[in-house]
PDB file of C-alpha atoms in Angstrom:
ATOM      1  CA  GLU A   1     131.034  77.459  93.834  1.00  0.00           C
ATOM      2  CA  LYS A   2     134.000  75.629  95.197  1.00  0.00           C
ATOM      3  CA  PHE A   3     136.171  78.843  94.453  1.00  0.00           C
ATOM      4  CA  LEU A   4     133.751  80.975  95.886  1.00  0.00           C
ATOM      5  CA  ASP A   5     133.236  78.647  99.050  1.00  0.00           C
ATOM      6  CA  ILE A   6     137.157  78.931  99.856  1.00  0.00           C
ATOM      7  CA  MET A   7     137.047  82.674  99.207  1.00  0.00           C
ATOM      8  CA  ASP A   8     134.281  83.062 101.555  1.00  0.00           C
ATOM      9  CA  LYS A   9     136.692  81.255 104.345  1.00  0.00           C
ATOM     10  CA  TYR A  10     139.436  83.669 103.500  1.00  0.00           C
ATOM     11  CA  ASN A  11     137.314  86.652 103.717  1.00  0.00           C
ATOM     12  CA  ALA A  12     135.477  85.620 106.910  1.00  0.00           C
ATOM     13  CA  ARG A  13     138.915  85.126 108.798  1.00  0.00           C
ATOM     14  CA  ARG A  14     140.253  88.469 107.222  1.00  0.00           C
ATOM     15  CA  SER A  15     137.247  90.237 108.456  1.00  0.00           C
ATOM     16  CA  GLU A  16     137.441  88.591 111.756  1.00  0.00           C
ATOM     17  CA  ASN A  17     141.189  89.521 112.350  1.00  0.00           C
ATOM     18  CA  GLY A  18     140.427  93.309 110.887  1.00  0.00           C
ATOM     19  CA  SER A  19     137.574  93.457 113.700  1.00  0.00           C
ATOM     20  CA  LEU A  20     139.636  92.332 116.347  1.00  0.00           C
ATOM     21  CA  ALA A  21     142.484  94.540 115.409  1.00  0.00           C
ATOM     22  CA  ALA A  22     139.999  97.618 115.377  1.00  0.00           C
ATOM     23  CA  LYS A  23     138.581  96.662 118.897  1.00  0.00           C
ATOM     24  CA  ALA A  24     142.271  96.489 120.135  1.00  0.00           C
ATOM     25  CA  GLU A  25     142.858  99.838 118.633  1.00  0.00           C
ATOM     26  CA  GLU A  26     139.733 101.440 120.117  1.00  0.00           C
ATOM     27  CA  ILE A  27     140.801 100.432 123.661  1.00  0.00           C
ATOM     28  CA  GLY A  28     144.648 101.448 123.107  1.00  0.00           C
ATOM     29  CA  ASP A  29     146.229  97.881 123.015  1.00  0.00           C
ATOM     30  CA  GLU A  30     148.296  98.873 120.162  1.00  0.00           C
ATOM     31  CA  ALA A  31     150.329  95.514 120.563  1.00  0.00           C
ATOM     32  CA  LYS A  32     146.992  93.503 120.025  1.00  0.00           C
ATOM     33  CA  ALA A  33     145.964  95.652 117.197  1.00  0.00           C
ATOM     34  CA  ALA A  34     149.422  94.914 115.426  1.00  0.00           C
ATOM     35  CA  TYR A  35     149.040  91.336 116.021  1.00  0.00           C
ATOM     36  CA  TYR A  36     145.496  90.891 114.772  1.00  0.00           C
ATOM     37  CA  ASP A  37     146.451  93.175 111.736  1.00  0.00           C
ATOM     38  CA  SER A  38     149.405  90.892 111.076  1.00  0.00           C
ATOM     39  CA  LEU A  39     147.076  87.908 110.912  1.00  0.00           C
ATOM     40  CA  ALA A  40     144.575  89.974 108.836  1.00  0.00           C
ATOM     41  CA  MET A  41     147.636  90.775 106.216  1.00  0.00           C
ATOM     42  CA  ASP A  42     148.693  86.886 106.400  1.00  0.00           C
ATOM     43  CA  VAL A  43     145.023  86.144 105.397  1.00  0.00           C
ATOM     44  CA  THR A  44     145.218  88.540 102.598  1.00  0.00           C
ATOM     45  CA  MET A  45     148.346  87.269 101.220  1.00  0.00           C
ATOM     46  CA  GLN A  46     147.190  83.553 101.485  1.00  0.00           C
ATOM     47  CA  ARG A  47     143.909  84.578  99.671  1.00  0.00           C
ATOM     48  CA  ALA A  48     146.192  86.357  97.034  1.00  0.00           C
ATOM     49  CA  ARG A  49     148.626  83.224  96.497  1.00  0.00           C
ATOM     50  CA  PHE A  50     145.300  81.063  96.353  1.00  0.00           C
ATOM     51  CA  ILE A  51     143.809  83.217  93.449  1.00  0.00           C
ATOM     52  CA  LYS A  52     147.134  83.134  91.727  1.00  0.00           C
ATOM     53  CA  ASP A  53     147.165  79.400  91.741  1.00  0.00           C
ATOM     54  CA  TYR A  54     143.664  79.282  90.608  1.00  0.00           C
ATOM     55  CA  VAL A  55     144.404  81.414  87.743  1.00  0.00           C
ATOM     56  CA  ALA A  56     147.375  79.555  86.866  1.00  0.00           C
ATOM     57  CA  GLN A  57     145.484  76.199  86.849  1.00  0.00           C
ATOM     58  CA  ASN A  58     142.595  77.380  84.917  1.00  0.00           C
ATOM     59  CA  LYS A  59     143.809  78.900  81.704  1.00  0.00           C
ATOM     60  CA  THR A  60     140.615  78.191  79.900  1.00  0.00           C
ATOM     61  CA  SER A  61     138.110  79.120  82.597  1.00  0.00           C
ATOM     62  CA  PRO A  62     136.074  82.032  81.569  1.00  0.00           C
ATOM     63  CA  ILE A  63     136.216  83.347  85.299  1.00  0.00           C
ATOM     64  CA  THR A  64     140.172  83.438  84.871  1.00  0.00           C
ATOM     65  CA  PRO A  65     140.377  86.902  83.014  1.00  0.00           C
ATOM     66  CA  PHE A  66     137.770  88.389  85.660  1.00  0.00           C
ATOM     67  CA  LEU A  67     139.895  87.077  88.371  1.00  0.00           C
ATOM     68  CA  LEU A  68     143.175  88.359  86.798  1.00  0.00           C
ATOM     69  CA  TYR A  69     141.703  91.759  86.243  1.00  0.00           C
ATOM     70  CA  TYR A  70     140.544  91.990  89.856  1.00  0.00           C
ATOM     71  CA  ASN A  71     143.715  91.144  91.223  1.00  0.00           C
ATOM     72  CA  ARG A  72     146.083  92.477  88.884  1.00  0.00           C
ATOM     73  CA  PHE A  73     147.789  94.340  91.691  1.00  0.00           C
ATOM     74  CA  ASN A  74     149.203  91.248  93.159  1.00  0.00           C
ATOM     75  CA  TYR A  75     151.133  90.416  90.169  1.00  0.00           C
ATOM     76  CA  ASP A  76     154.410  91.988  89.082  1.00  0.00           C
ATOM     77  CA  MET A  77     154.760  93.047  85.400  1.00  0.00           C
ATOM     78  CA  LYS A  78     156.663  89.724  84.507  1.00  0.00           C
ATOM     79  CA  GLU A  79     154.301  87.513  86.124  1.00  0.00           C
ATOM     80  CA  LEU A  80     151.401  89.085  84.692  1.00  0.00           C
ATOM     81  CA  ASN A  81     152.979  89.047  81.125  1.00  0.00           C
ATOM     82  CA  GLU A  82     153.476  85.334  81.503  1.00  0.00           C
ATOM     83  CA  VAL A  83     150.070  84.658  82.790  1.00  0.00           C
ATOM     84  CA  VAL A  84     148.255  86.527  80.006  1.00  0.00           C
ATOM     85  CA  ALA A  85     150.694  85.048  77.613  1.00  0.00           C
ATOM     86  CA  ASN A  86     149.656  81.462  78.712  1.00  0.00           C
ATOM     87  CA  LEU A  87     145.775  82.184  78.714  1.00  0.00           C
ATOM     88  CA  ASP A  88     143.850  80.042  76.441  1.00  0.00           C
ATOM     89  CA  THR A  89     143.166  81.939  73.058  1.00  0.00           C
ATOM     90  CA  THR A  90     139.547  81.706  73.448  1.00  0.00           C
ATOM     91  CA  LEU A  91     140.014  84.207  76.574  1.00  0.00           C
ATOM     92  CA  ASN A  92     141.027  86.999  74.178  1.00  0.00           C
ATOM     93  CA  ALA A  93     137.323  87.941  73.572  1.00  0.00           C
ATOM     94  CA  SER A  94     136.812  88.502  77.341  1.00  0.00           C
ATOM     95  CA  PRO A  95     136.591  92.312  77.949  1.00  0.00           C
ATOM     96  CA  TYR A  96     138.712  91.528  81.079  1.00  0.00           C
ATOM     97  CA  THR A  97     141.583  89.942  79.244  1.00  0.00           C
ATOM     98  CA  GLY A  98     141.610  93.502  77.334  1.00  0.00           C
ATOM     99  CA  LEU A  99     141.489  95.357  80.407  1.00  0.00           C
ATOM    100  CA  VAL A 100     144.472  93.135  81.985  1.00  0.00           C
ATOM    101  CA  LYS A 101     146.476  94.134  78.491  1.00  0.00           C
ATOM    102  CA  ASP A 102     145.595  97.663  78.924  1.00  0.00           C
ATOM    103  CA  HIS A 103     147.092  97.555  82.554  1.00  0.00           C
ATOM    104  CA  LEU A 104     150.119  95.693  81.267  1.00  0.00           C
ATOM    105  CA  LYS A 105     150.460  98.669  78.821  1.00  0.00           C
ATOM    106  CA  SER A 106     150.574 101.177  81.609  1.00  0.00           C
ATOM    107  CA  LEU A 107     152.745  99.209  83.628  1.00  0.00           C
ATOM    108  CA  LYS A 108     155.252  99.176  80.924  1.00  0.00           C
ATOM    109  CA  ARG A 109     154.829 103.074  80.554  1.00  0.00           C
ATOM    110  CA  SER A 110     155.827 103.554  84.252  1.00  0.00           C
ATOM    111  CA  GLU A 111     158.368 101.054  84.830  1.00  0.00           C
ATOM    112  CA  VAL A 112     161.499 102.170  86.887  1.00  0.00           C
ATOM    113  CA  GLY A 113     163.690 104.306  84.569  1.00  0.00           C
ATOM    114  CA  LYS A 114     161.030 105.411  82.252  1.00  0.00           C
ATOM    115  CA  LEU A 115     160.436 109.101  81.943  1.00  0.00           C
ATOM    116  CA  TYR A 116     157.596 110.185  84.072  1.00  0.00           C
ATOM    117  CA  ILE A 117     153.994 110.847  82.468  1.00  0.00           C
ATOM    118  CA  SER A 118     153.097 114.496  83.099  1.00  0.00           C
ATOM    119  CA  PHE A 119     149.825 115.349  84.412  1.00  0.00           C
ATOM    120  CA  MET A 120     148.187 118.443  86.262  1.00  0.00           C
ATOM    121  CA  MET A 121     145.547 118.773  88.881  1.00  0.00           C
ATOM    122  CA  GLN A 122     143.790 121.329  90.843  1.00  0.00           C
ATOM    123  CA  ASP A 123     145.591 122.113  94.250  1.00  0.00           C
ATOM    124  CA  THR A 124     143.431 123.036  97.193  1.00  0.00           C
ATOM    125  CA  THR A 125     142.722 126.763  96.240  1.00  0.00           C
ATOM    126  CA  GLY A 126     141.637 125.492  92.733  1.00  0.00           C
ATOM    127  CA  ILE A 127     144.844 126.487  90.734  1.00  0.00           C
ATOM    128  CA  TYR A 128     145.858 123.980  88.311  1.00  0.00           C
ATOM    129  CA  LEU A 129     149.393 122.662  89.162  1.00  0.00           C
ATOM    130  CA  PRO A 130     151.291 120.921  86.312  1.00  0.00           C
ATOM    131  CA  LEU A 131     153.810 118.361  87.701  1.00  0.00           C
ATOM    132  CA  VAL A 132     156.315 119.505  85.121  1.00  0.00           C
ATOM    133  CA  ASP A 133     156.317 122.955  87.300  1.00  0.00           C
ATOM    134  CA  LEU A 134     158.132 120.997  90.091  1.00  0.00           C
ATOM    135  CA  ILE A 135     160.315 118.775  88.298  1.00  0.00           C
ATOM    136  CA  GLY A 136     163.953 119.875  87.675  1.00  0.00           C
ATOM    137  CA  LYS A 137     163.639 122.129  90.603  1.00  0.00           C
ATOM    138  CA  ASN A 138     163.056 119.925  93.471  1.00  0.00           C
ATOM    139  CA  TYR A 139     162.933 116.211  94.555  1.00  0.00           C
ATOM    140  CA  VAL A 140     159.286 115.276  94.170  1.00  0.00           C
ATOM    141  CA  LEU A 141     157.403 112.730  96.115  1.00  0.00           C
ATOM    142  CA  LEU A 142     154.305 111.920  94.416  1.00  0.00           C
ATOM    143  CA  ASP A 143     151.987 110.377  97.360  1.00  0.00           C
ATOM    144  CA  PHE A 144     149.034 108.603  96.129  1.00  0.00           C
ATOM    145  CA  TRP A 145     146.538 108.433  99.159  1.00  0.00           C
ATOM    146  CA  ALA A 146     142.789 108.084 100.007  1.00  0.00           C
ATOM    147  CA  SER A 147     140.772 109.341 102.904  1.00  0.00           C
ATOM    148  CA  TRP A 148     139.319 105.919 103.472  1.00  0.00           C
ATOM    149  CA  CYS A 149     142.962 104.266 103.629  1.00  0.00           C
ATOM    150  CA  ALA A 150     143.963 103.907 107.268  1.00  0.00           C
ATOM    151  CA  PRO A 151     147.693 103.372 106.767  1.00  0.00           C
ATOM    152  CA  CYS A 152     147.551 106.515 104.360  1.00  0.00           C
ATOM    153  CA  ARG A 153     145.851 108.444 106.975  1.00  0.00           C
ATOM    154  CA  LYS A 154     148.363 107.238 109.510  1.00  0.00           C
ATOM    155  CA  GLU A 155     151.362 108.069 107.225  1.00  0.00           C
ATOM    156  CA  ASN A 156     150.203 111.928 106.403  1.00  0.00           C
ATOM    157  CA  PRO A 157     151.551 113.475 109.489  1.00  0.00           C
ATOM    158  CA  GLU A 158     154.943 111.788 109.093  1.00  0.00           C
ATOM    159  CA  LEU A 159     154.972 112.978 105.486  1.00  0.00           C
ATOM    160  CA  GLY A 160     154.231 116.508 106.948  1.00  0.00           C
ATOM    161  CA  LYS A 161     157.389 116.352 109.105  1.00  0.00           C
ATOM    162  CA  ILE A 162     159.627 115.153 106.286  1.00  0.00           C
ATOM    163  CA  TYR A 163     158.480 117.928 104.027  1.00  0.00           C
ATOM    164  CA  HIS A 164     159.171 120.499 106.903  1.00  0.00           C
ATOM    165  CA  GLU A 165     162.522 119.190 107.379  1.00  0.00           C
ATOM    166  CA  TYR A 166     163.489 119.002 103.871  1.00  0.00           C
ATOM    167  CA  LYS A 167     161.530 121.668 101.703  1.00  0.00           C
ATOM    168  CA  ASP A 168     164.237 124.084 101.972  1.00  0.00           C
ATOM    169  CA  LYS A 169     166.818 121.645 100.570  1.00  0.00           C
ATOM    170  CA  GLY A 170     164.624 121.275  97.298  1.00  0.00           C
ATOM    171  CA  PHE A 171     162.323 118.539  98.471  1.00  0.00           C
ATOM    172  CA  ASP A 172     158.603 118.644  97.669  1.00  0.00           C
ATOM    173  CA  ILE A 173     155.356 116.471  97.915  1.00  0.00           C
ATOM    174  CA  MET A 174     152.342 116.322  95.732  1.00  0.00           C
ATOM    175  CA  GLY A 175     149.623 114.599  97.327  1.00  0.00           C
ATOM    176  CA  ILE A 176     147.089 113.230  95.176  1.00  0.00           C
ATOM    177  CA  SER A 177     143.856 111.880  96.634  1.00  0.00           C
TER     178      SER A 177
END
């Protein structure tokens, strides 16, 4: 309950600053929007730090694997490995511990310098496009984005400009939503 009370406070501050940023953006006050957005990001980082500290201090708590799994993206591979290695062995039976270990395997497979894992997906016309068809011919930027992600949507036009500037020099973008 103490953990949840503290999380509620972080979430309320994050939400309040996010709302103020959205209101400022609606009226075209970009400076104020950026200010409140930065406050919201600060709260998000404080919340992430609080969760990391909680996990580190509660290595035997059955809630720890759950928190670790849902906050796994706030850890780099080395940190996550260390935290998992230091969990109480009684937590190995938790399905969340298994999910975190699976996530670690994915991180290891996709480390910088590792060979990419090929995949294929349909383009906007329904034709399957394997990533391997682009490799070796072009420089390929894989852009993972989501329609609900405001920063992603904001970046899309910029990527379009970059693509048009460099496409004749062997640059390609594979956008994955």
